[in-house]
Short mmCIF file of C-alpha atoms in Angstrom, two decimals:
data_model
loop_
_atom_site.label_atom_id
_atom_site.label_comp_id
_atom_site.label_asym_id
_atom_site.label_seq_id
_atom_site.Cartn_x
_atom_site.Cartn_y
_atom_site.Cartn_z
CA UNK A 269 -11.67 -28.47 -7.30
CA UNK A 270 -14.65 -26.06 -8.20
CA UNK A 271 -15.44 -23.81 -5.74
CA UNK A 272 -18.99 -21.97 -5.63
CA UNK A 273 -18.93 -18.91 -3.97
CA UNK A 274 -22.11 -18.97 -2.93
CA UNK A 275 -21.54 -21.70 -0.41
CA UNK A 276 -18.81 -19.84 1.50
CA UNK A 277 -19.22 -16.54 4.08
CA UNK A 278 -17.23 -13.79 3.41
CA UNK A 279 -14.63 -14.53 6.08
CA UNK A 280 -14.08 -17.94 3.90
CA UNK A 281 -13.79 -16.20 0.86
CA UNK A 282 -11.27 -13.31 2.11
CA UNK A 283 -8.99 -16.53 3.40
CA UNK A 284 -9.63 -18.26 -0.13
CA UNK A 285 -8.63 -14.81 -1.90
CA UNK A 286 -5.64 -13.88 -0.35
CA UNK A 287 -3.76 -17.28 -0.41
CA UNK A 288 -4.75 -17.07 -4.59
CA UNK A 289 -4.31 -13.68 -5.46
CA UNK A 290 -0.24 -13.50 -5.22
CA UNK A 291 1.87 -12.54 -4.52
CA UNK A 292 0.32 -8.98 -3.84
CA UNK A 293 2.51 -5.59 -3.97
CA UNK A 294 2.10 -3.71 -0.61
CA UNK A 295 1.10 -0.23 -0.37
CA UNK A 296 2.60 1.35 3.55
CA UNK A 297 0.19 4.06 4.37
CA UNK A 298 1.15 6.78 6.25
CA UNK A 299 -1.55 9.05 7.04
CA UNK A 300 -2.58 12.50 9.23
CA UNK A 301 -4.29 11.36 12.35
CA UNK A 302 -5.26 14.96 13.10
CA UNK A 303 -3.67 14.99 16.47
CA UNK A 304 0.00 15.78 15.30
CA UNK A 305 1.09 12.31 14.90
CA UNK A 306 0.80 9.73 12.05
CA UNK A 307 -0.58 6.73 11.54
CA UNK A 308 0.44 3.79 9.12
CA UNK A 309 -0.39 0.43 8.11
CA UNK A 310 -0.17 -1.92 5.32
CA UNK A 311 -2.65 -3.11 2.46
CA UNK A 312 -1.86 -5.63 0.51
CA UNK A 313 -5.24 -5.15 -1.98
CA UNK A 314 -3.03 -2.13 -3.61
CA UNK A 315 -2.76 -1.58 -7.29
CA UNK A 316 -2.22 1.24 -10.05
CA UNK A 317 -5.21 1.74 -12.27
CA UNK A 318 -4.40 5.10 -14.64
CA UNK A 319 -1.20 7.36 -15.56
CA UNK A 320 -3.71 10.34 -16.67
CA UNK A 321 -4.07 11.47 -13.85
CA UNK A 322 -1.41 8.69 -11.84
CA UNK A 323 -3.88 7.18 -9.61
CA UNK A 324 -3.39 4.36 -7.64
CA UNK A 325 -6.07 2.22 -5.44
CA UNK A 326 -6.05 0.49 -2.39
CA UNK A 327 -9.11 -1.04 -0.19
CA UNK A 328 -9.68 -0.27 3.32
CA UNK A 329 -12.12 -2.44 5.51
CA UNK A 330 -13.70 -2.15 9.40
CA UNK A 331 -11.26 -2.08 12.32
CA UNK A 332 -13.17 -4.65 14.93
CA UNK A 333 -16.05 -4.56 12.73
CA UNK A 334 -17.72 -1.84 14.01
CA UNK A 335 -15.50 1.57 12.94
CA UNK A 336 -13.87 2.55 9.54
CA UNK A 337 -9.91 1.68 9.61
CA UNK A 338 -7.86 5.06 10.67
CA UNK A 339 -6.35 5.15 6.89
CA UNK A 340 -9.99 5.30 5.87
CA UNK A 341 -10.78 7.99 8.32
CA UNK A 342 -8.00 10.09 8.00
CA UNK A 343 -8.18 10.08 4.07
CA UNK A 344 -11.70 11.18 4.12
CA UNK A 345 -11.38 13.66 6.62
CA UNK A 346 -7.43 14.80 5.60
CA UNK A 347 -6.70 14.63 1.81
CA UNK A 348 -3.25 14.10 1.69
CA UNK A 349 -1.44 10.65 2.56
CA UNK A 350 1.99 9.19 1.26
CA UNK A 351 2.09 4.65 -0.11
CA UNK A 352 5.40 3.39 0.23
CA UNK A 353 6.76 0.48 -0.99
CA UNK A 354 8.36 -1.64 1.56
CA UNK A 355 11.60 -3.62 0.87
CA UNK A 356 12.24 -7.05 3.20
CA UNK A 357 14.47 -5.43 5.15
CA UNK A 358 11.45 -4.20 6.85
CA UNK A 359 9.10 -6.73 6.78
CA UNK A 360 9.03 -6.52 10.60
CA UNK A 361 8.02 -2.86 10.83
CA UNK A 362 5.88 -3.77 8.32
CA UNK A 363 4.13 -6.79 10.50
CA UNK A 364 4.15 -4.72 13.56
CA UNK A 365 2.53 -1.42 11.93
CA UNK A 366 -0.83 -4.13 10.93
CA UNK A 367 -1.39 -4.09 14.85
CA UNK A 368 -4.86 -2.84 15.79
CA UNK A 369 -4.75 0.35 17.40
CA UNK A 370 -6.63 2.83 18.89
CA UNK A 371 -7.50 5.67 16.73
CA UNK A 372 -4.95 8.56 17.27
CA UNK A 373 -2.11 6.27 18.43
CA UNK A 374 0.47 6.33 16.19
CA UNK A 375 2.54 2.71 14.79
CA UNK A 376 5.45 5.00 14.39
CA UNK A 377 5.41 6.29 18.10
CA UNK A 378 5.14 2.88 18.82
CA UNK A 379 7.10 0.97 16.71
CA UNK A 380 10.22 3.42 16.49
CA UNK A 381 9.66 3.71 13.33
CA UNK A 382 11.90 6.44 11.92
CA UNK A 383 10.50 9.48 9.41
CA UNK A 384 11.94 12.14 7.38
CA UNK A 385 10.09 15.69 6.42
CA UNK A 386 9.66 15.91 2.68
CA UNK A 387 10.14 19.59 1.26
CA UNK A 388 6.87 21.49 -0.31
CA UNK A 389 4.46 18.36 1.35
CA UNK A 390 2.58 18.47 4.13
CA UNK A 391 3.29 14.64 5.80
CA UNK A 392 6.42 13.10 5.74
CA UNK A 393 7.50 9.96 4.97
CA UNK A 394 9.30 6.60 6.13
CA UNK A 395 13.22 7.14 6.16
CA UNK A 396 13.96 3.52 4.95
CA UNK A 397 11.71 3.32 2.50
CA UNK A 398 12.99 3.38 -1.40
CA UNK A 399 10.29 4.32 -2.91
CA UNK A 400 7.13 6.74 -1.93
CA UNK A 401 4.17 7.91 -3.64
CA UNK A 402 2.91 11.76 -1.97
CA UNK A 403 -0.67 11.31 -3.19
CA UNK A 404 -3.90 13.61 -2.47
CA UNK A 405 -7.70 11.79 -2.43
CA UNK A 406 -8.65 11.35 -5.46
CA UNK A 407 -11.95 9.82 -4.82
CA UNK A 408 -13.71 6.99 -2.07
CA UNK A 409 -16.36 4.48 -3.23
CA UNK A 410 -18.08 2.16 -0.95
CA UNK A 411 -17.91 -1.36 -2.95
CA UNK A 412 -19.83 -4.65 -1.13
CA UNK A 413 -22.14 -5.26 1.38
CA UNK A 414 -19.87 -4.18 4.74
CA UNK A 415 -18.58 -2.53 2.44
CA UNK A 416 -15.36 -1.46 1.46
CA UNK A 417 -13.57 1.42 0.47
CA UNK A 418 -12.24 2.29 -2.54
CA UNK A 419 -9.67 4.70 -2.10
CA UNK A 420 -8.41 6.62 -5.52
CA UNK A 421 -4.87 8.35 -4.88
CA UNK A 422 -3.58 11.32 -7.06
CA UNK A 423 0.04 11.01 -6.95
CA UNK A 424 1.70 14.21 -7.36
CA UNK A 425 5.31 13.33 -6.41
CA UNK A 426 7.03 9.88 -6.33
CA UNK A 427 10.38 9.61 -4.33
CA UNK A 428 12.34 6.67 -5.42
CA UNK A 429 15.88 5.65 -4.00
CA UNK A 430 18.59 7.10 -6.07
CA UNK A 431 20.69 3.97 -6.43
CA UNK A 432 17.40 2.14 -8.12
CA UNK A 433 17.44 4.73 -11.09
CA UNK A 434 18.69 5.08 -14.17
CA UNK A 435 17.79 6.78 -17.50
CA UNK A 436 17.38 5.93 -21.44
CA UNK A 437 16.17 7.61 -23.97
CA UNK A 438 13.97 9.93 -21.94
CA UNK A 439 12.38 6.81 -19.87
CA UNK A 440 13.45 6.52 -16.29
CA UNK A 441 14.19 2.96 -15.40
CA UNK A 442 13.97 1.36 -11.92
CA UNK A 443 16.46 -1.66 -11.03
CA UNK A 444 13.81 -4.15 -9.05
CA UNK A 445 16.76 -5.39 -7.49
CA UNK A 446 17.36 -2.61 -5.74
CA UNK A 447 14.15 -1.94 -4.40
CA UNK A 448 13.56 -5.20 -3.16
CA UNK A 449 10.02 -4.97 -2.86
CA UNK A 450 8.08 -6.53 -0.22
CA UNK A 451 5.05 -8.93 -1.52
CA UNK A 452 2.44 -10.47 0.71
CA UNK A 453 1.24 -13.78 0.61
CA UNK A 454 -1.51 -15.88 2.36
CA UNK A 455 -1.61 -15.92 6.34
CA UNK A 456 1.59 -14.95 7.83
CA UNK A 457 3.34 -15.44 4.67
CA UNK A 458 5.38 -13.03 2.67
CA UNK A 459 7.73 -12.91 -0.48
CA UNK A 460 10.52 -11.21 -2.08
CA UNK A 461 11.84 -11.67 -6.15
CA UNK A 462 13.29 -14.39 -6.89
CA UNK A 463 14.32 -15.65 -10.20
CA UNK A 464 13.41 -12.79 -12.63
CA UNK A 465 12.38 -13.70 -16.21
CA UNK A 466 12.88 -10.85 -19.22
CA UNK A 467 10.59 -11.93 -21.79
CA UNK A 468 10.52 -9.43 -24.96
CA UNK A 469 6.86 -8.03 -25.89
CA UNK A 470 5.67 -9.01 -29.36
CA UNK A 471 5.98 -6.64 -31.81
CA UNK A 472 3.10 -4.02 -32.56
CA UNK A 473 1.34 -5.55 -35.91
#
């Protein structure tokens, strides 16, 4: 089947996309709402892009078509937000925190969603999560007709679950296992692992 893009709206396309491009890491926003409590929700179109500086992306769309999404918002107006990565233990928290809100109520109020203060940073993050990236705006671009945003993350700190580390040779190394990462999927689907393969890297010529 050849598909040309041309034919389909954008609403066909996004439904096309997301069942294809998997499975998808997560990135768990938490974020300043500016009214002392916190807001987060999940994006699944999440990726890193540079180690100098760290920066990591994610894209944010329109909440009910007609206002920026509250990550959006609160990134552009507060710098400072923290990405988890979800394991499937909470794939329900995860689910429930994609609920559209209004702006200023917070998932974690209503969700029970447990936090922890981080020392030296301004936001804290989720208890349960293993690993979480405290990262500052880095930059916004508007991308696409609605459009988009962009959003560029400077990670300055990365908290990662102690039992998922270990060390060699200077290189800290992260046991997958242990995170069990969280990985979205079309629809209302969702994946963990699996079967991992270890496949050596060609030598450098």
């Amino acid at each position: 089947m050849l598909i040309d893009c041309n034919q389909y709206s954008p609403d066909q396309l996004y439904f096309l996309m997301v069942q294809l491009v998997i499975p998808r890491p997560i990135a768990w926003v938490l974020s300043d709402n500016g009214n002392g409590t916190h807001n987060l929700a999940p994006f699944s179109f999440f990726n890193g892009i540079t180690s100098n500086p760290p920066v990591i992306m994610i894209s944010a769309g329109w909440k009910d078509g007609s206002v920026h999404k509250d990550t959006w918002v609160n990134i552009s107006e507060r710098k400072n937000f923290v990405v988890h990565i979800p394991s499937g233990e909470q794939v329900h928290d995860v689910n429930n925190s994609s609920s559209v809100l209004p702006h200023g109520v917070s998932e974690i109020d209503k969700f029970h969603i447990p936090l922890e203060k981080v020392e030296g940073w301004p936001l804290p993050r989720v208890k349960s999560a293993k690993v979480a990236f405290l990262c500052e705006k880095y930059a916004i671009h508007e991308i696409g007709e609605d459009p988009q945003a962009l959003i560029l993350g400077k990670i300055n700190r990365i908290m990662i679950d102690d039992d998922a580390v270990s060390q060699d040779k200077g290189r800290i190394l992260i046991d997958p296992l242990k995170i069990n990462p969280l990985a979205r999927l079309g629809g209302n689907h969702y994946s963990l692992l699996g079967k991992i393969l270890t496949v050596q890297r060609p030598d450098k010529p």
